[in-house]
């Protein structure tokens, strides 16, 4: 079997395709991100996703599949115990997470955590709730500046975020406090996926603006992944968007920061015109961050259409020995209650110009088939302790 020289794995962050059997345990009943968007909007202008087989896999709204899909498609179940970005991506590359990351969306962080943070940082905490980063700075920025307190908040994700005014809360001191928070939140009962420093400037409401000096303190993957194996074998591992943050730089040889999902696709198209051998791993976060959490159905639908337009450009740029895989890391149904991710199956669409034909392949019970198939393609052994098996023979 002829191997692929380059593999592109693109994660449409949160584009789930229906509730998993255990979704009720996660507080999710009847969820379906892609299906419910189509049910609400009727149809979307997504000719490229459609010809790859997305509507054959999951017809919804007024849309159905095509007679001869170009891609191979299936539905994948998440084996890990969770529904967050890090858990989903880590599983793709071979890690099964059994202890989920903790969220504090409903009530903020517990008093014991806040007390320890205040004691060790030497600052009083204000905020301590789930909020939009820009809104909480508008609400509490003046109080922080005037009293020397620090704004701590969370979101629907597993994060602890600390805001600091760069003019009154020295950047290095902000980073020091975040490092303390990272250490404190290593406890199992407080274990968040990321601690984030959120610096801003300005002196009063209406003038506050966040700066580019944000810093993420993510957890390292709990073991070696496909990415480590590829890098150790001398292959290219290119991360686009949040990939470098999600894996804490582990196994990445080159990284590109994206300003938006559209920008991420433009970067991927540019990378496709370069010579490399290995994996280009892409996360497109706007589906999730801008639309899913904000329960904006129309915005989410339009984002899918923007993606599809650039997908057409990428398909034209693919070489004969390239493989493209489209998938997601969890759901975030914009028609559902609350603002949290949703526990869903995810799509798997694969295409190469050298594929003889498209069509359905058998569903799989772990995202880890992606990393295992990439490793198999490059004849690299998966690290000890990883999960997943190769389905490469189905992708020709």
Short mmCIF file of C-alpha atoms in Angstrom, two decimals:
data_model
loop_
_atom_site.label_atom_id
_atom_site.label_comp_id
_atom_site.label_asym_id
_atom_site.label_seq_id
_atom_site.Cartn_x
_atom_site.Cartn_y
_atom_site.Cartn_z
CA UNK A 1 0.00 0.00 0.00
CA UNK A 2 1.33 3.41 -0.96
CA UNK A 3 1.91 5.62 2.08
CA UNK A 4 0.99 9.28 2.37
CA UNK A 5 3.78 11.88 2.51
CA UNK A 6 1.68 14.48 4.30
CA UNK A 7 -1.39 14.14 6.53
CA UNK A 8 -3.62 17.09 7.47
CA UNK A 9 -5.85 16.58 10.51
CA UNK A 10 -8.29 19.48 10.92
CA UNK A 11 -10.40 19.70 14.08
CA UNK A 12 -13.63 21.67 13.72
CA UNK A 13 -13.71 22.46 17.42
CA UNK A 14 -17.07 21.32 18.90
CA UNK A 15 -18.84 20.13 15.69
CA UNK A 16 -20.52 17.11 17.29
CA UNK A 17 -23.07 14.94 15.47
CA UNK A 18 -25.42 13.62 18.15
CA UNK A 19 -25.63 12.45 21.74
CA UNK A 20 -23.46 9.54 22.84
CA UNK A 21 -25.15 6.74 24.83
CA UNK A 22 -23.71 8.08 28.11
CA UNK A 23 -24.43 11.76 27.40
CA UNK A 24 -27.08 11.99 30.13
CA UNK A 25 -24.36 11.37 32.76
CA UNK A 26 -22.74 14.58 31.51
CA UNK A 27 -25.99 16.54 31.75
CA UNK A 28 -26.69 16.33 28.04
CA UNK A 29 -29.96 14.92 26.66
CA UNK A 30 -30.83 14.84 22.96
CA UNK A 31 -27.92 17.06 21.94
CA UNK A 32 -26.77 17.30 18.31
CA UNK A 33 -24.61 20.27 17.35
CA UNK A 34 -24.50 19.87 13.55
CA UNK A 35 -28.00 18.38 13.27
CA UNK A 36 -29.73 21.05 15.32
CA UNK A 37 -27.98 23.88 13.47
CA UNK A 38 -29.33 22.45 10.21
CA UNK A 39 -32.76 21.84 11.73
CA UNK A 40 -32.94 25.52 12.74
CA UNK A 41 -31.43 26.98 9.57
CA UNK A 42 -32.90 24.49 7.07
CA UNK A 43 -29.76 24.31 4.94
CA UNK A 44 -26.21 25.58 4.70
CA UNK A 45 -24.01 26.47 1.72
CA UNK A 46 -21.49 23.65 2.28
CA UNK A 47 -20.85 21.99 -1.11
CA UNK A 48 -17.40 20.70 -0.16
CA UNK A 49 -18.40 19.08 3.12
CA UNK A 50 -21.39 17.62 1.29
CA UNK A 51 -19.32 16.06 -1.49
CA UNK A 52 -16.94 14.56 1.09
CA UNK A 53 -19.90 12.76 2.68
CA UNK A 54 -20.87 14.87 5.73
CA UNK A 55 -24.58 14.75 4.85
CA UNK A 56 -24.40 11.04 4.00
CA UNK A 57 -23.04 10.56 7.50
CA UNK A 58 -25.49 12.90 9.22
CA UNK A 59 -28.42 14.20 7.12
CA UNK A 60 -30.37 16.99 8.83
CA UNK A 61 -32.60 19.96 8.13
CA UNK A 62 -33.47 20.03 4.42
CA UNK A 63 -30.14 18.50 3.41
CA UNK A 64 -29.25 14.98 2.35
CA UNK A 65 -26.14 13.22 1.13
CA UNK A 66 -24.77 12.84 -2.40
CA UNK A 67 -24.95 9.73 -4.54
CA UNK A 68 -21.19 9.28 -4.89
CA UNK A 69 -19.33 10.89 -1.94
CA UNK A 70 -15.63 11.55 -2.51
CA UNK A 71 -14.55 10.85 1.06
CA UNK A 72 -14.57 7.98 3.52
CA UNK A 73 -16.78 8.77 6.49
CA UNK A 74 -17.83 7.38 9.86
CA UNK A 75 -18.92 8.37 13.35
CA UNK A 76 -16.44 8.15 16.26
CA UNK A 77 -17.20 7.66 19.96
CA UNK A 78 -15.08 9.28 22.66
CA UNK A 79 -13.54 6.66 24.96
CA UNK A 80 -12.31 9.18 27.56
CA UNK A 81 -14.29 10.47 30.50
CA UNK A 82 -14.88 14.06 29.48
CA UNK A 83 -16.14 16.50 26.88
CA UNK A 84 -13.48 19.18 26.73
CA UNK A 85 -10.92 20.29 24.17
CA UNK A 86 -7.81 18.85 25.82
CA UNK A 87 -9.39 15.46 26.52
CA UNK A 88 -10.62 15.17 22.91
CA UNK A 89 -7.34 16.18 21.28
CA UNK A 90 -5.21 14.08 23.63
CA UNK A 91 -7.37 11.06 22.83
CA UNK A 92 -6.91 11.61 19.10
CA UNK A 93 -3.18 11.19 19.72
CA UNK A 94 -3.48 8.13 21.97
CA UNK A 95 -4.23 9.25 25.55
CA UNK A 96 -7.33 7.98 27.33
CA UNK A 97 -8.35 10.34 30.14
CA UNK A 98 -10.22 8.66 32.98
CA UNK A 99 -10.39 11.60 35.43
CA UNK A 100 -12.17 14.51 33.74
CA UNK A 101 -10.99 18.09 34.05
CA UNK A 102 -13.10 20.07 36.51
CA UNK A 103 -15.30 23.04 35.57
CA UNK A 104 -16.53 25.68 38.01
CA UNK A 105 -19.08 27.35 35.75
CA UNK A 106 -22.09 27.36 38.05
CA UNK A 107 -20.71 28.60 41.39
CA UNK A 108 -17.15 29.82 40.85
CA UNK A 109 -14.14 28.36 42.64
CA UNK A 110 -14.49 26.94 46.17
CA UNK A 111 -13.65 29.14 49.16
CA UNK A 112 -10.70 26.93 50.14
CA UNK A 113 -9.04 27.37 46.74
CA UNK A 114 -9.58 31.14 46.76
CA UNK A 115 -8.24 31.44 50.33
CA UNK A 116 -5.05 29.58 49.41
CA UNK A 117 -4.63 31.67 46.26
CA UNK A 118 -5.06 34.94 48.20
CA UNK A 119 -2.63 33.86 50.92
CA UNK A 120 0.12 32.80 48.56
CA UNK A 121 -0.29 35.65 46.06
CA UNK A 122 -0.76 38.36 48.69
CA UNK A 123 -3.79 39.76 46.89
CA UNK A 124 -7.54 39.80 47.55
CA UNK A 125 -9.61 38.01 44.89
CA UNK A 126 -12.62 39.69 43.28
CA UNK A 127 -14.94 38.22 40.67
CA UNK A 128 -14.78 34.46 41.17
CA UNK A 129 -17.56 33.62 38.73
CA UNK A 130 -18.12 32.48 35.18
CA UNK A 131 -17.91 35.48 32.88
CA UNK A 132 -16.83 36.92 29.55
CA UNK A 133 -13.26 38.19 29.84
CA UNK A 134 -14.00 41.59 28.32
CA UNK A 135 -17.16 42.07 30.41
CA UNK A 136 -15.54 41.22 33.75
CA UNK A 137 -12.73 43.71 33.09
CA UNK A 138 -15.34 46.40 32.40
CA UNK A 139 -17.18 45.43 35.59
CA UNK A 140 -14.23 45.10 37.98
CA UNK A 141 -11.20 46.74 36.32
CA UNK A 142 -11.51 50.03 38.22
CA UNK A 143 -11.88 48.20 41.55
CA UNK A 144 -8.79 46.11 40.80
CA UNK A 145 -6.73 49.21 39.97
CA UNK A 146 -7.97 51.19 42.98
CA UNK A 147 -7.69 48.44 45.63
CA UNK A 148 -4.84 46.22 44.41
CA UNK A 149 -7.16 43.19 44.23
CA UNK A 150 -6.97 40.66 41.38
CA UNK A 151 -9.80 39.53 39.13
CA UNK A 152 -10.25 35.74 39.01
CA UNK A 153 -12.89 34.18 36.80
CA UNK A 154 -13.76 31.05 34.84
CA UNK A 155 -15.93 30.05 31.86
CA UNK A 156 -17.75 27.01 30.53
CA UNK A 157 -14.33 25.46 29.94
CA UNK A 158 -12.01 23.97 32.56
CA UNK A 159 -10.02 27.17 33.17
CA UNK A 160 -8.95 29.56 35.92
CA UNK A 161 -8.21 33.02 34.50
CA UNK A 162 -6.54 35.95 36.25
CA UNK A 163 -6.81 39.49 34.88
CA UNK A 164 -4.11 42.03 35.62
CA UNK A 165 -3.74 45.66 34.58
CA UNK A 166 -0.24 45.96 33.14
CA UNK A 167 0.23 49.45 34.58
CA UNK A 168 -0.69 48.57 38.19
CA UNK A 169 -0.28 44.78 38.40
CA UNK A 170 3.22 44.11 37.07
CA UNK A 171 3.21 41.50 34.30
CA UNK A 172 5.81 39.35 36.02
CA UNK A 173 3.75 39.44 39.21
CA UNK A 174 0.65 38.41 37.22
CA UNK A 175 2.57 35.49 35.76
CA UNK A 176 3.84 34.58 39.25
CA UNK A 177 0.25 34.48 40.56
CA UNK A 178 -0.80 32.30 37.62
CA UNK A 179 2.06 29.90 38.35
CA UNK A 180 0.82 29.66 41.95
CA UNK A 181 -2.72 29.05 40.68
CA UNK A 182 -1.42 26.33 38.36
CA UNK A 183 0.29 24.61 41.29
CA UNK A 184 -2.82 24.85 43.50
CA UNK A 185 -5.11 23.49 40.77
CA UNK A 186 -3.07 20.32 40.34
CA UNK A 187 -5.19 18.83 43.15
CA UNK A 188 -7.64 16.25 41.77
CA UNK A 189 -10.70 18.07 43.13
CA UNK A 190 -9.55 21.41 41.65
CA UNK A 191 -7.81 20.11 38.51
CA UNK A 192 -8.46 22.56 35.68
CA UNK A 193 -7.08 22.13 32.19
CA UNK A 194 -5.57 25.59 31.94
CA UNK A 195 -4.67 28.63 34.02
CA UNK A 196 -4.59 31.77 31.85
CA UNK A 197 -3.00 35.17 32.50
CA UNK A 198 -5.22 37.86 30.93
CA UNK A 199 -3.36 41.22 31.03
CA UNK A 200 -5.06 44.45 29.98
CA UNK A 201 -4.39 48.19 29.85
CA UNK A 202 -6.51 51.30 30.49
CA UNK A 203 -7.50 53.40 33.48
CA UNK A 204 -11.31 53.40 33.47
CA UNK A 205 -14.42 51.77 32.03
CA UNK A 206 -14.72 52.11 28.28
CA UNK A 207 -10.93 52.34 27.88
CA UNK A 208 -9.89 48.85 28.99
CA UNK A 209 -8.28 46.69 26.33
CA UNK A 210 -6.72 43.23 26.62
CA UNK A 211 -3.13 42.94 25.41
CA UNK A 212 -1.25 40.24 23.51
CA UNK A 213 0.74 39.30 26.64
CA UNK A 214 -1.71 36.51 27.48
CA UNK A 215 0.03 33.39 28.78
CA UNK A 216 -1.47 29.90 29.12
CA UNK A 217 -0.36 27.46 31.79
CA UNK A 218 -1.72 24.19 30.45
CA UNK A 219 -1.28 20.72 31.82
CA UNK A 220 1.20 18.62 29.92
CA UNK A 221 -0.29 15.50 28.35
CA UNK A 222 -0.35 12.68 30.90
CA UNK A 223 1.86 10.53 28.67
CA UNK A 224 3.67 10.43 25.35
CA UNK A 225 1.49 10.78 22.24
CA UNK A 226 1.63 10.16 18.51
CA UNK A 227 3.13 13.65 18.20
CA UNK A 228 6.15 12.68 20.33
CA UNK A 229 6.66 9.53 18.28
CA UNK A 230 6.53 11.42 14.97
CA UNK A 231 8.91 14.15 16.16
CA UNK A 232 11.37 11.59 17.58
CA UNK A 233 11.34 9.84 14.20
CA UNK A 234 12.46 13.06 12.51
CA UNK A 235 9.12 13.88 10.94
CA UNK A 236 7.47 17.31 10.78
CA UNK A 237 4.69 17.98 13.30
CA UNK A 238 3.12 21.34 12.47
CA UNK A 239 0.54 22.79 14.86
CA UNK A 240 -1.96 25.43 13.72
CA UNK A 241 -4.20 27.38 16.13
CA UNK A 242 -4.48 26.05 19.69
CA UNK A 243 -2.63 22.77 19.03
CA UNK A 244 0.63 23.92 20.61
CA UNK A 245 -1.21 25.10 23.74
CA UNK A 246 -3.33 21.93 23.99
CA UNK A 247 -0.20 19.74 23.97
CA UNK A 248 1.96 22.20 25.92
CA UNK A 249 4.42 22.14 22.99
CA UNK A 250 5.03 18.39 23.42
CA UNK A 251 5.88 16.74 20.09
CA UNK A 252 5.47 19.94 18.02
CA UNK A 253 8.23 20.94 15.59
CA UNK A 254 6.62 24.16 14.29
CA UNK A 255 3.63 26.20 15.44
CA UNK A 256 1.39 28.87 13.93
CA UNK A 257 -0.86 31.09 16.07
CA UNK A 258 -4.23 31.81 14.41
CA UNK A 259 -6.29 34.96 14.87
CA UNK A 260 -9.49 33.21 13.78
CA UNK A 261 -10.70 29.97 12.25
CA UNK A 262 -10.69 31.58 8.81
CA UNK A 263 -7.06 32.62 9.41
CA UNK A 264 -6.27 29.06 10.56
CA UNK A 265 -7.55 27.67 7.28
CA UNK A 266 -5.61 30.29 5.31
CA UNK A 267 -2.47 29.23 7.19
CA UNK A 268 -3.21 25.57 6.43
CA UNK A 269 -3.66 26.34 2.73
CA UNK A 270 -0.31 28.16 2.74
CA UNK A 271 1.35 25.20 4.53
CA UNK A 272 -0.09 22.84 1.89
CA UNK A 273 2.00 24.67 -0.72
CA UNK A 274 5.23 24.00 1.22
CA UNK A 275 7.30 20.83 1.22
CA UNK A 276 7.20 18.84 4.45
CA UNK A 277 6.87 15.22 5.52
CA UNK A 278 4.66 14.39 8.44
CA UNK A 279 1.56 15.81 10.12
CA UNK A 280 -0.14 19.20 9.97
CA UNK A 281 -2.54 19.28 12.95
CA UNK A 282 -5.07 22.13 12.96
CA UNK A 283 -7.57 23.39 15.54
CA UNK A 284 -10.30 25.81 14.41
CA UNK A 285 -11.68 27.21 17.66
CA UNK A 286 -14.22 29.84 16.58
CA UNK A 287 -17.05 27.31 16.14
CA UNK A 288 -16.74 26.65 19.87
CA UNK A 289 -15.53 29.92 21.40
CA UNK A 290 -17.56 32.43 19.40
CA UNK A 291 -20.76 30.54 18.66
CA UNK A 292 -21.24 27.29 20.61
CA UNK A 293 -20.65 28.71 24.10
CA UNK A 294 -22.67 31.81 23.21
CA UNK A 295 -25.55 29.64 21.92
CA UNK A 296 -25.59 31.46 18.59
CA UNK A 297 -27.04 29.08 15.98
CA UNK A 298 -26.81 31.44 13.02
CA UNK A 299 -23.25 32.48 13.82
CA UNK A 300 -22.21 28.84 14.09
CA UNK A 301 -23.89 28.01 10.78
CA UNK A 302 -22.19 30.91 8.99
CA UNK A 303 -18.82 29.81 10.46
CA UNK A 304 -19.34 26.35 8.93
CA UNK A 305 -20.04 28.02 5.58
CA UNK A 306 -16.83 30.09 5.85
CA UNK A 307 -14.90 26.93 6.62
CA UNK A 308 -16.42 25.13 3.63
CA UNK A 309 -15.30 27.89 1.28
CA UNK A 310 -11.67 27.52 2.37
CA UNK A 311 -12.04 23.74 2.42
CA UNK A 312 -12.66 23.96 -1.33
CA UNK A 313 -9.39 25.86 -1.77
CA UNK A 314 -7.50 23.29 0.31
CA UNK A 315 -8.98 20.36 -1.63
CA UNK A 316 -7.67 21.93 -4.84
CA UNK A 317 -4.21 22.32 -3.28
CA UNK A 318 -3.87 18.72 -2.05
CA UNK A 319 -1.19 16.59 -3.71
CA UNK A 320 -1.68 13.03 -4.88
CA UNK A 321 0.10 11.64 -1.81
CA UNK A 322 -1.71 13.86 0.76
CA UNK A 323 -4.40 12.65 3.17
CA UNK A 324 -6.95 15.03 4.70
CA UNK A 325 -8.90 14.10 7.85
CA UNK A 326 -11.71 16.30 9.21
CA UNK A 327 -13.06 15.66 12.71
CA UNK A 328 -14.14 17.31 15.98
CA UNK A 329 -13.19 17.03 19.66
CA UNK A 330 -16.62 17.21 21.37
CA UNK A 331 -19.98 18.91 20.84
CA UNK A 332 -21.30 22.37 21.78
CA UNK A 333 -24.94 22.37 20.72
CA UNK A 334 -25.97 26.04 20.33
CA UNK A 335 -29.64 25.08 20.79
CA UNK A 336 -29.05 23.44 24.18
CA UNK A 337 -29.44 24.95 27.66
CA UNK A 338 -26.49 26.51 29.48
CA UNK A 339 -23.14 27.34 27.87
CA UNK A 340 -21.14 24.14 28.32
CA UNK A 341 -19.76 21.62 25.82
CA UNK A 342 -21.99 18.67 25.00
CA UNK A 343 -21.07 14.97 25.04
CA UNK A 344 -21.43 13.87 21.41
CA UNK A 345 -20.17 11.59 18.69
CA UNK A 346 -17.87 13.35 16.25
CA UNK A 347 -17.56 13.06 12.47
CA UNK A 348 -14.61 11.52 10.68
CA UNK A 349 -14.19 12.47 7.01
CA UNK A 350 -11.09 11.40 5.10
CA UNK A 351 -10.06 12.24 1.55
CA UNK A 352 -7.03 11.88 -0.69
CA UNK A 353 -6.74 12.53 -4.44
CA UNK A 354 -5.42 8.96 -4.75
CA UNK A 355 -8.49 7.34 -3.12
CA UNK A 356 -10.21 4.95 -5.51
CA UNK A 357 -13.69 5.70 -4.13
CA UNK A 358 -15.51 7.17 -1.15
CA UNK A 359 -18.22 5.78 1.09
CA UNK A 360 -19.04 4.73 4.62
CA UNK A 361 -16.60 2.81 6.79
CA UNK A 362 -17.33 1.10 10.10
CA UNK A 363 -17.81 3.39 13.12
CA UNK A 364 -15.02 3.39 15.72
CA UNK A 365 -15.11 3.57 19.53
CA UNK A 366 -12.21 5.94 20.12
CA UNK A 367 -10.79 9.12 18.62
CA UNK A 368 -7.38 7.44 18.96
CA UNK A 369 -7.77 5.70 15.60
CA UNK A 370 -6.63 9.02 14.11
CA UNK A 371 -3.22 9.13 15.78
CA UNK A 372 -2.70 5.38 15.41
CA UNK A 373 -3.39 5.60 11.66
CA UNK A 374 -0.98 8.55 11.27
CA UNK A 375 1.74 6.60 13.11
CA UNK A 376 1.08 3.51 11.00
CA UNK A 377 1.34 5.55 7.81
CA UNK A 378 4.82 6.77 8.75
CA UNK A 379 5.81 3.35 10.17
CA UNK A 380 6.32 4.85 13.62
CA UNK A 381 5.58 2.84 16.75
CA UNK A 382 2.96 4.31 19.08
CA UNK A 383 4.30 5.11 22.57
CA UNK A 384 3.71 2.61 25.34
CA UNK A 385 0.44 3.12 27.21
CA UNK A 386 -1.42 4.74 24.33
CA UNK A 387 -4.76 3.50 22.98
CA UNK A 388 -6.10 3.16 19.46
CA UNK A 389 -5.53 1.05 16.37
CA UNK A 390 -4.81 1.91 12.76
CA UNK A 391 -7.57 2.07 10.15
CA UNK A 392 -5.14 3.13 7.43
CA UNK A 393 -6.12 0.28 5.13
CA UNK A 394 -9.64 1.78 4.94
CA UNK A 395 -8.30 5.17 3.84
CA UNK A 396 -6.96 4.25 0.39
#
